[in-house]
Short mmCIF file of C-alpha atoms in Angstrom, two decimals:
data_model
loop_
_atom_site.label_atom_id
_atom_site.label_comp_id
_atom_site.label_asym_id
_atom_site.label_seq_id
_atom_site.Cartn_x
_atom_site.Cartn_y
_atom_site.Cartn_z
CA MET F 1 -0.17 0.24 0.00
CA SER F 2 1.11 3.58 -1.01
CA PHE F 3 -0.07 7.15 -0.77
CA THR F 4 0.99 10.40 -0.80
CA LEU F 5 0.94 13.63 1.30
CA GLN F 6 0.19 17.08 -0.03
CA ARG F 7 0.14 20.28 1.90
CA ILE F 8 -3.10 22.31 1.27
CA PRO F 9 -2.50 25.87 -0.15
CA ALA F 10 -2.23 29.08 2.09
CA PHE F 11 -5.98 29.08 3.12
CA SER F 12 -5.49 25.91 4.98
CA SER F 13 -2.74 24.71 7.43
CA GLY F 14 -1.83 21.17 8.13
CA LEU F 15 -1.30 17.66 6.47
CA PHE F 16 -3.73 15.90 4.46
CA CYS F 17 -3.21 12.24 3.14
CA ARG F 18 -5.65 11.33 -0.19
CA CYS F 19 -5.99 7.89 0.57
CA SER F 20 -9.51 6.55 1.87
CA SER F 21 -8.96 2.81 1.69
CA LYS F 22 -10.35 0.72 4.45
CA SER F 23 -6.61 -1.00 5.11
CA PHE F 24 -5.14 3.06 5.63
CA GLN F 25 -7.89 3.33 8.05
CA ARG F 26 -6.94 0.42 10.14
CA HIS F 27 -3.35 1.63 9.85
CA CYS F 28 -4.01 4.59 11.18
CA SER F 29 -5.79 2.74 14.09
CA ARG F 30 -2.92 1.22 15.00
CA ILE F 31 -0.81 4.49 14.91
CA SER F 32 -3.25 6.10 17.39
CA SER F 33 -3.64 2.85 19.88
CA LYS F 34 -1.22 2.95 22.85
CA LYS F 35 0.73 -0.02 22.83
CA VAL F 36 0.94 -1.77 26.08
CA ARG F 37 1.51 -5.41 27.21
CA VAL F 38 -0.66 -8.14 28.87
CA SER F 39 0.46 -7.87 32.38
CA ASP F 40 -0.27 -3.83 32.11
CA ALA F 41 -3.49 -4.01 30.47
CA LEU F 42 -4.97 -6.67 33.38
CA SER F 43 -3.70 -4.30 35.74
CA SER F 44 -5.52 -1.11 34.61
CA GLU F 45 -8.42 0.78 36.11
CA GLU F 46 -8.64 2.68 33.24
CA THR F 47 -11.61 1.62 30.45
CA GLY F 48 -12.46 2.80 27.09
CA ALA F 49 -8.91 3.33 26.15
CA ASN F 50 -7.78 2.03 22.97
CA VAL F 51 -5.18 0.19 23.02
CA ARG F 52 -2.35 -2.22 20.79
CA ILE F 53 -1.57 -5.58 22.15
CA GLN F 54 0.64 -8.46 20.43
CA GLY F 55 0.75 -11.64 21.60
CA TRP F 56 -0.01 -15.32 21.29
CA VAL F 57 -3.26 -16.81 20.77
CA ARG F 58 -3.87 -18.98 24.18
CA SER F 59 -7.14 -20.37 23.68
CA VAL F 60 -9.74 -20.00 20.88
CA ARG F 61 -13.50 -20.10 21.34
CA PRO F 62 -15.98 -19.03 18.09
CA GLN F 63 -19.61 -18.71 18.89
CA LYS F 64 -22.69 -17.74 16.77
CA ASP F 65 -22.54 -13.62 17.04
CA ASN F 66 -18.77 -13.64 18.89
CA LEU F 67 -15.71 -14.45 19.10
CA PHE F 68 -13.41 -15.52 22.35
CA LEU F 69 -9.66 -15.59 22.67
CA HIS F 70 -6.84 -15.81 25.51
CA LEU F 71 -3.89 -13.83 24.67
CA ASN F 72 -0.65 -13.76 26.36
CA ASP F 73 2.65 -11.95 25.81
CA GLY F 74 4.88 -13.40 28.18
CA SER F 75 4.42 -10.56 30.51
CA SER F 76 2.27 -12.11 33.31
CA LEU F 77 1.30 -15.83 33.91
CA GLN F 78 -2.66 -14.77 33.37
CA PRO F 79 -3.98 -14.14 29.68
CA LEU F 80 -5.90 -11.39 28.80
CA GLN F 81 -9.54 -12.27 27.55
CA VAL F 82 -10.52 -10.77 23.85
CA VAL F 83 -14.00 -10.25 22.75
CA ALA F 84 -14.66 -10.07 18.97
CA SER F 85 -17.38 -9.61 16.46
CA SER F 86 -17.45 -13.28 14.79
CA HIS F 87 -16.66 -11.72 11.39
CA LEU F 88 -13.15 -10.75 12.53
CA ASN F 89 -12.75 -14.72 12.93
CA THR F 90 -10.34 -16.41 10.03
CA ARG F 91 -9.18 -19.95 9.31
CA ASP F 92 -5.47 -19.22 10.76
CA LEU F 93 -6.81 -17.84 13.97
CA THR F 94 -5.56 -20.88 16.25
CA PHE F 95 -4.29 -21.77 18.97
CA GLY F 96 -0.26 -20.63 19.04
CA CYS F 97 -0.65 -18.21 16.47
CA ALA F 98 0.96 -14.67 16.85
CA VAL F 99 -1.47 -12.18 16.72
CA ASP F 100 -1.78 -7.85 16.86
CA ILE F 101 -4.70 -6.29 18.20
CA THR F 102 -6.21 -3.44 18.14
CA GLY F 103 -9.89 -1.98 20.01
CA THR F 104 -10.22 -0.77 23.29
CA LEU F 105 -10.27 -2.29 27.33
CA GLU F 106 -13.37 -2.07 28.97
CA LYS F 107 -14.80 -3.92 32.40
CA SER F 108 -15.22 -7.79 32.28
CA PRO F 109 -18.17 -9.29 33.42
CA SER F 110 -16.16 -12.32 34.71
CA LYS F 111 -14.64 -12.05 38.26
CA ARG F 112 -11.33 -13.44 37.16
CA GLN F 113 -9.92 -9.92 35.74
CA ASN F 114 -11.29 -6.32 35.88
CA VAL F 115 -11.12 -5.60 32.15
CA GLU F 116 -11.21 -7.56 28.64
CA LEU F 117 -10.26 -6.16 25.22
CA HIS F 118 -12.99 -5.97 22.93
CA ALA F 119 -11.05 -5.60 19.30
CA GLN F 120 -11.47 -3.85 16.77
CA HIS F 121 -8.93 -5.53 14.00
CA ILE F 122 -7.14 -8.75 14.55
CA LYS F 123 -4.39 -9.52 12.49
CA VAL F 124 -2.06 -13.06 12.23
CA VAL F 125 1.11 -12.20 12.42
CA GLY F 126 2.65 -15.65 12.36
CA GLU F 127 0.72 -18.98 11.82
CA CYS F 128 0.57 -22.19 13.94
CA ASN F 129 -0.88 -25.79 13.08
CA PRO F 130 -2.44 -27.05 16.14
CA VAL F 131 -2.36 -30.29 14.56
CA ASP F 132 1.43 -30.45 14.27
CA PHE F 133 2.14 -28.06 17.16
CA PRO F 134 3.47 -30.30 20.36
CA PHE F 135 1.58 -28.69 22.89
CA LYS F 136 -2.33 -29.24 23.07
CA ILE F 137 -4.69 -26.47 23.84
CA LYS F 138 -6.73 -28.52 26.94
CA GLU F 139 -3.92 -30.54 27.95
CA ARG F 140 -1.07 -30.13 30.77
CA HIS F 141 1.90 -31.44 30.07
CA SER F 142 4.28 -33.05 32.51
CA LEU F 143 7.85 -31.45 32.45
CA GLU F 144 9.59 -34.57 31.00
CA TYR F 145 7.39 -33.98 28.37
CA VAL F 146 7.96 -30.78 27.96
CA ARG F 147 11.91 -31.07 28.00
CA GLN F 148 11.68 -32.93 24.65
CA PHE F 149 11.62 -29.02 23.00
CA PRO F 150 13.77 -27.02 24.54
CA HIS F 151 12.99 -25.01 21.48
CA LEU F 152 9.30 -24.44 22.05
CA ARG F 153 8.78 -25.05 25.56
CA CYS F 154 8.74 -21.17 26.68
CA ARG F 155 5.57 -21.35 24.80
CA THR F 156 3.90 -23.42 28.06
CA ASN F 157 2.69 -21.93 31.38
CA ALA F 158 4.97 -23.42 33.44
CA PHE F 159 8.37 -22.85 31.75
CA SER F 160 7.26 -19.06 31.11
CA SER F 161 7.05 -18.97 34.85
CA LEU F 162 10.30 -20.30 34.98
CA LEU F 163 11.64 -18.00 33.11
CA ARG F 164 10.22 -14.79 34.76
CA ILE F 165 10.91 -16.18 37.94
CA ARG F 166 14.46 -16.73 36.81
CA SER F 167 14.57 -12.92 35.42
CA GLU F 168 13.67 -11.57 38.47
CA ALA F 169 16.13 -14.09 40.75
CA THR F 170 18.67 -12.65 38.59
CA ALA F 171 17.60 -8.94 39.20
CA ALA F 172 17.68 -9.60 42.94
CA ILE F 173 20.68 -11.00 43.69
CA GLN F 174 22.48 -8.05 41.62
CA SER F 175 20.45 -5.36 43.83
CA PHE F 176 21.66 -7.27 46.95
CA PHE F 177 25.17 -7.07 45.91
CA ARG F 178 25.24 -3.73 44.55
CA ASP F 179 23.36 -2.31 47.88
CA ASN F 180 25.94 -3.39 50.17
CA GLY F 181 28.64 -2.25 48.13
CA TYR F 182 30.17 -5.31 46.24
CA VAL F 183 32.20 -4.55 43.08
CA GLN F 184 30.95 -6.88 40.15
CA ILE F 185 33.89 -8.33 38.18
CA HIS F 186 33.35 -10.21 34.67
CA THR F 187 35.61 -13.07 35.11
CA PRO F 188 36.82 -14.81 32.19
CA VAL F 189 34.99 -17.77 30.63
CA ILE F 190 38.62 -18.98 29.20
CA THR F 191 41.00 -20.11 31.57
CA SER F 192 44.04 -22.16 32.40
CA ASN F 193 42.87 -22.96 35.90
CA ASP F 194 41.09 -25.78 37.55
CA CYS F 195 39.42 -24.03 40.27
CA GLU F 196 37.56 -26.96 42.05
CA GLY F 197 40.40 -29.75 41.07
CA ALA F 198 38.49 -32.40 39.94
CA GLY F 199 39.89 -32.29 36.39
CA GLU F 200 36.26 -32.40 34.35
CA LEU F 201 36.82 -29.70 32.29
CA PHE F 202 36.16 -28.47 28.36
CA GLN F 203 39.30 -28.38 27.10
CA VAL F 204 39.60 -25.21 24.29
CA GLU F 205 41.64 -26.41 21.11
CA VAL F 206 41.74 -24.70 17.76
CA GLY F 207 40.26 -26.66 14.64
CA SER F 208 41.51 -30.27 13.89
CA ASN F 209 43.62 -28.67 11.08
CA ASP F 210 45.72 -26.73 12.61
CA PRO F 211 49.32 -27.97 13.64
CA ASN F 212 49.24 -26.52 16.70
CA PRO F 213 45.93 -27.16 18.62
CA HIS F 214 46.89 -24.69 21.73
CA PHE F 215 45.36 -21.23 20.86
CA PHE F 216 47.38 -19.81 23.82
CA SER F 217 50.58 -20.23 25.33
CA VAL F 218 49.26 -23.11 27.76
CA PRO F 219 46.20 -25.47 27.37
CA ALA F 220 43.15 -23.55 28.40
CA TYR F 221 39.57 -24.40 29.81
CA LEU F 222 36.17 -23.07 29.96
CA THR F 223 36.02 -22.10 33.64
CA VAL F 224 34.48 -24.04 36.63
CA SER F 225 34.55 -21.22 38.86
CA GLY F 226 35.41 -17.38 38.99
CA GLN F 227 36.98 -17.85 42.32
CA LEU F 228 40.77 -17.53 41.42
CA HIS F 229 39.87 -14.33 39.58
CA LEU F 230 37.75 -12.84 42.55
CA GLU F 231 40.91 -13.64 44.97
CA VAL F 232 43.20 -11.18 42.41
CA MET F 233 40.47 -8.60 42.68
CA ALA F 234 40.23 -9.08 46.44
CA GLY F 235 43.44 -7.63 46.66
CA ALA F 236 41.70 -4.14 45.45
CA PHE F 237 38.14 -4.45 46.81
CA SER F 238 37.01 -5.05 49.77
CA ALA F 239 33.69 -6.84 48.55
CA ALA F 240 33.62 -8.34 44.89
CA TYR F 241 31.44 -10.53 43.01
CA THR F 242 30.59 -12.52 39.90
CA PHE F 243 27.91 -13.85 38.18
CA GLY F 244 28.03 -16.27 35.09
CA PRO F 245 28.35 -19.34 33.05
CA THR F 246 30.77 -21.94 34.05
CA PHE F 247 31.28 -25.33 32.76
CA ARG F 248 31.58 -29.25 33.87
CA ALA F 249 32.48 -31.91 31.56
CA GLU F 250 30.84 -34.48 33.71
CA ASN F 251 29.76 -37.77 31.54
CA SER F 252 26.13 -37.31 33.59
CA GLN F 253 22.34 -37.35 32.64
CA SER F 254 21.23 -37.16 36.40
CA ARG F 255 18.62 -35.00 37.30
CA ARG F 256 21.43 -33.00 39.21
CA HIS F 257 23.66 -32.36 36.45
CA LEU F 258 24.35 -30.21 33.63
CA ALA F 259 27.21 -29.40 31.69
CA GLU F 260 26.60 -25.50 31.51
CA PHE F 261 25.24 -23.60 34.40
CA TYR F 262 25.34 -20.36 36.47
CA MET F 263 27.15 -19.25 39.47
CA VAL F 264 27.19 -16.63 41.98
CA GLU F 265 30.29 -15.60 43.46
CA ALA F 266 31.36 -13.60 45.76
CA GLU F 267 34.51 -12.70 47.83
CA ILE F 268 35.37 -10.69 50.97
CA ALA F 269 38.93 -9.17 51.69
CA PHE F 270 39.11 -8.54 55.60
CA THR F 271 37.63 -11.53 57.39
CA GLU F 272 38.70 -13.92 59.35
CA SER F 273 35.61 -15.73 60.41
CA LEU F 274 33.29 -18.18 58.56
CA GLU F 275 30.56 -16.35 60.26
CA ASP F 276 31.10 -14.08 58.06
CA LEU F 277 30.34 -15.64 54.99
CA MET F 278 27.66 -17.46 56.78
CA LYS F 279 25.62 -14.58 57.17
CA VAL F 280 25.83 -13.15 53.73
CA MET F 281 25.18 -16.41 52.02
CA GLU F 282 21.75 -16.51 54.98
CA ASP F 283 21.27 -12.60 53.36
CA LEU F 284 21.58 -13.02 50.04
CA PHE F 285 18.96 -16.43 50.32
CA LYS F 286 17.12 -14.16 52.55
CA ALA F 287 17.07 -11.26 50.00
CA ALA F 288 16.91 -12.74 46.54
CA THR F 289 13.86 -14.96 47.75
CA GLU F 290 12.06 -12.30 49.56
CA HIS F 291 11.94 -10.52 46.10
CA VAL F 292 10.89 -13.56 43.89
CA LEU F 293 7.83 -14.22 46.34
CA SER F 294 6.53 -10.51 45.93
CA SER F 295 7.47 -10.02 42.76
CA CYS F 296 6.24 -13.47 40.74
CA ALA F 297 3.42 -14.87 43.49
CA GLU F 298 1.65 -16.08 40.91
CA ASP F 299 4.58 -17.60 39.20
CA VAL F 300 5.67 -19.22 42.00
CA GLU F 301 2.33 -20.24 43.02
CA LEU F 302 1.84 -22.13 40.04
CA PHE F 303 4.98 -24.32 40.70
CA HIS F 304 4.04 -24.97 44.50
CA LYS F 305 0.27 -25.98 43.59
CA TYR F 306 1.18 -28.46 40.61
CA THR F 307 4.71 -29.96 40.95
CA ALA F 308 7.57 -28.28 49.07
CA PRO F 309 24.78 -25.09 68.35
CA GLY F 310 24.89 -28.07 66.28
CA ARG F 311 26.38 -31.54 66.69
CA ARG F 312 29.01 -32.59 64.19
CA ALA F 313 27.39 -33.93 60.40
CA ILE F 314 29.39 -37.11 61.08
CA ASP F 315 28.23 -38.18 64.24
CA ILE F 316 24.59 -37.32 63.09
CA LEU F 317 24.79 -39.21 60.24
CA LYS F 318 26.36 -42.52 61.80
CA SER F 319 23.90 -42.34 64.73
CA SER F 320 21.11 -42.50 62.61
CA SER F 321 19.21 -45.96 61.76
CA GLN F 322 19.24 -45.48 57.98
CA ASN F 323 21.18 -47.52 55.97
CA PHE F 324 23.22 -45.11 53.76
CA THR F 325 24.82 -46.04 50.28
CA PHE F 326 27.89 -44.46 51.12
CA SER F 327 30.42 -44.68 53.87
CA THR F 328 29.97 -42.17 56.70
CA GLU F 329 33.08 -42.27 58.63
CA TRP F 330 35.42 -39.14 59.30
CA GLY F 331 37.35 -38.01 56.34
CA CYS F 332 35.05 -39.68 53.69
CA ASP F 333 33.07 -36.29 51.70
CA LEU F 334 29.24 -35.75 52.33
CA GLN F 335 27.15 -37.54 49.31
CA THR F 336 23.79 -36.31 48.38
CA GLU F 337 22.18 -38.65 50.53
CA HIS F 338 24.11 -37.59 53.52
CA GLU F 339 23.37 -33.87 52.86
CA LYS F 340 19.52 -34.81 52.26
CA PHE F 341 19.64 -36.46 55.87
CA LEU F 342 21.11 -33.50 57.79
CA VAL F 343 18.86 -30.98 56.23
CA LYS F 344 15.67 -33.05 57.41
CA HIS F 345 17.62 -34.21 60.37
CA CYS F 346 17.53 -30.24 61.21
CA GLY F 347 14.10 -29.82 60.56
CA ASN F 348 13.96 -29.54 57.18
CA VAL F 349 15.51 -25.85 56.75
CA PRO F 350 18.25 -24.61 55.64
CA VAL F 351 21.64 -25.80 57.72
CA PHE F 352 25.29 -25.03 57.40
CA VAL F 353 28.14 -27.43 57.64
CA ILE F 354 31.55 -26.32 58.71
CA ASN F 355 34.88 -27.52 59.31
CA TYR F 356 35.65 -30.10 56.83
CA PRO F 357 38.27 -32.45 56.85
CA TYR F 358 41.44 -30.58 55.31
CA GLU F 359 42.27 -33.44 52.90
CA LEU F 360 39.01 -33.13 51.14
CA LYS F 361 39.29 -29.31 49.90
CA PRO F 362 41.55 -27.78 47.73
CA PHE F 363 44.67 -26.35 48.28
CA TYR F 364 43.49 -22.72 49.08
CA ALA F 365 41.09 -23.66 51.70
CA ARG F 366 42.57 -22.31 55.36
CA ASP F 367 44.09 -25.13 57.41
CA ASN F 368 42.62 -24.71 61.16
CA GLN F 369 45.75 -26.47 62.13
CA ASP F 370 43.57 -28.73 64.71
CA GLN F 371 44.03 -32.14 65.96
CA PRO F 372 43.39 -34.71 66.14
CA ASN F 373 40.48 -33.91 63.36
CA HIS F 374 42.47 -31.65 61.46
CA THR F 375 40.08 -29.46 59.21
CA ALA F 376 39.96 -26.84 56.81
CA ALA F 377 38.09 -23.53 57.51
CA ALA F 378 35.00 -24.41 54.89
CA VAL F 379 31.63 -24.19 55.19
CA ASP F 380 28.60 -25.97 52.85
CA LEU F 381 24.80 -24.38 53.01
CA LEU F 382 22.68 -27.13 52.47
CA VAL F 383 18.79 -26.75 51.88
CA PRO F 384 15.88 -28.91 51.71
CA GLY F 385 15.50 -31.25 48.62
CA VAL F 386 18.44 -30.42 47.12
CA GLY F 387 21.42 -30.82 49.85
CA GLU F 388 24.73 -28.80 48.59
CA LEU F 389 23.64 -25.10 47.65
CA CYS F 390 26.61 -22.92 48.33
CA GLY F 391 30.08 -23.90 49.12
CA GLY F 392 32.79 -21.33 50.19
CA SER F 393 35.68 -21.11 52.74
CA LEU F 394 38.17 -19.01 54.19
CA ARG F 395 41.43 -18.72 51.99
CA GLU F 396 44.63 -19.74 52.87
CA GLU F 397 46.38 -16.37 53.12
CA ARG F 398 49.83 -17.41 54.92
CA LEU F 399 52.23 -17.87 52.26
CA GLU F 400 54.63 -20.22 53.73
CA LEU F 401 51.69 -22.91 54.53
CA LEU F 402 50.40 -22.36 50.83
CA SER F 403 53.75 -22.58 49.44
CA GLN F 404 53.67 -25.72 51.01
CA ARG F 405 50.30 -27.24 50.00
CA LEU F 406 51.19 -26.20 46.46
CA ALA F 407 54.39 -27.33 46.45
CA GLN F 408 52.88 -31.20 47.81
CA ALA F 409 50.41 -31.07 45.10
CA GLY F 410 52.96 -30.27 42.26
CA LEU F 411 51.21 -27.28 41.36
CA ALA F 412 53.78 -24.20 42.55
CA ASP F 413 54.73 -23.35 39.13
CA THR F 414 51.20 -23.23 38.02
CA TYR F 415 49.95 -21.05 40.73
CA ALA F 416 53.10 -19.18 41.02
CA TRP F 417 50.79 -15.83 40.08
CA TYR F 418 48.73 -17.25 43.23
CA LEU F 419 51.29 -17.03 45.75
CA GLN F 420 52.20 -13.95 44.56
CA LEU F 421 48.95 -12.43 45.52
CA ARG F 422 50.45 -12.68 49.06
CA GLU F 423 53.19 -11.43 48.86
CA PHE F 424 52.05 -7.52 48.29
CA GLY F 425 49.51 -6.06 50.48
CA SER F 426 47.93 -10.02 50.95
CA VAL F 427 44.98 -9.77 53.85
CA PRO F 428 43.10 -12.68 55.50
CA HIS F 429 40.27 -13.28 53.04
CA GLY F 430 37.16 -15.78 52.08
CA GLY F 431 34.36 -16.36 49.55
CA PHE F 432 31.54 -19.08 48.55
CA GLY F 433 29.69 -19.46 45.36
CA MET F 434 25.90 -20.32 44.85
CA GLY F 435 24.43 -22.90 41.91
CA PHE F 436 22.12 -20.28 40.73
CA GLU F 437 20.01 -22.90 39.18
CA ARG F 438 20.04 -24.98 42.52
CA TYR F 439 18.93 -22.11 44.20
CA LEU F 440 15.79 -22.23 41.73
CA LEU F 441 15.21 -25.91 42.46
CA CYS F 442 15.04 -25.38 46.23
CA ILE F 443 12.44 -22.53 46.43
CA LEU F 444 10.05 -24.09 43.42
CA GLY F 445 10.44 -27.76 45.08
CA LEU F 446 11.37 -28.99 41.47
CA HIS F 447 13.55 -31.90 41.44
CA ASN F 448 15.39 -32.00 37.70
CA ILE F 449 17.58 -29.10 37.28
CA LYS F 450 17.33 -29.27 33.73
CA ASP F 451 13.59 -27.76 34.55
CA VAL F 452 15.47 -24.09 35.74
CA ILE F 453 17.54 -23.27 32.87
CA PRO F 454 16.39 -22.04 29.33
CA PHE F 455 19.11 -24.37 27.15
CA ALA F 456 19.83 -27.41 28.92
CA ARG F 457 23.48 -28.33 28.28
CA PHE F 458 24.20 -31.85 29.74
CA SER F 459 26.12 -35.30 28.32
CA HIS F 460 24.90 -36.78 24.62
CA SER F 461 22.38 -33.91 24.62
CA CYS F 462 21.27 -32.59 21.45
CA LEU F 463 22.42 -28.78 20.90
CA LEU F 464 20.03 -25.90 19.44
#
């Protein structure tokens, strides 16, 4: 469609369009309509307003004289009801199609929502064949079924709710650290460090035709943690954090494992107390959860409705009548079954476990120099349904002890730069990491970590 604008001679002012086609009238109607989101329309107290809403059709109910649609644009769990004359119904107006609708917001006779949209024009922007579309209009699909369609599952109620919750939780975590004076650091994704010491890393290499597979001067890997880089920053900032992707090459397809996931990590200078770290962990958990519950009440309710001075940890496990698969002797690492039992034992509330056997912890964990047990100043936060949510420690700031530990592990040359941090203005410091997807599992009561990340990466999975 084309049209021209012509200025009328001096006896008249203004611009007039020489086009009277119905298509142009509809075009003008869309221009004069205020574009709003579904969430804004649902909360609006104003009726009679001319609005334009774009989104996807969640249901179609044609009648003799009227047409009823449910429209959603991802801004809320609840859809907006659209009422239109039956003559606006077309064959391509189906469940799942994308539409552009203009009309007026009017008071709704339904008790479920305050307003509804009385449509004047409906344009189908993108067609959807409901027969071929894997999600059906009146079926409640299981998370296992939805997981088969990673490119389409954001169109389901459950997963769109998850993504809104995830977005708000991200914002809450960022706000917590900003409000408490932390500096955000973008730690590298490509690194030569194996921070966890587990050796389960993705190696970065040049294409197979290149005679030298190493792009860098040393072997490089996808990061498993930003901790060591945060420790660098602890020499200049009293509090720093990072929030980004991390990678583990674990050959597992279990409900607890991902190859790519997000970690929240913080490092605090001038601290010699695990209690300081525990307070930050607890405050972060509370602040983020309070924000999510207040900002995404309906989305959280969807999951809750349709998908819930201590003794030594080792003593609690050994005195229990439960038969564990893994050993509960001192010096053995805690397994998932142990973590969950400890949480349940403490009343099904989050619980801190401190002072782990020294030999179980990486070289950077501070030696408590206690006997006979010999522990490291390390702490884990265990939560119901998940087990370990946060893990942290005080860092070994004493140069002599750290040098000895690295030499014993044969890592003195590799981490010569790390030792040098202790030579120039080093201070006692500590930090922790929180698995973001595990946090979401905890607050939503879900059981599979693949259901709380937009695109799940795991062993032998297909990649988009």
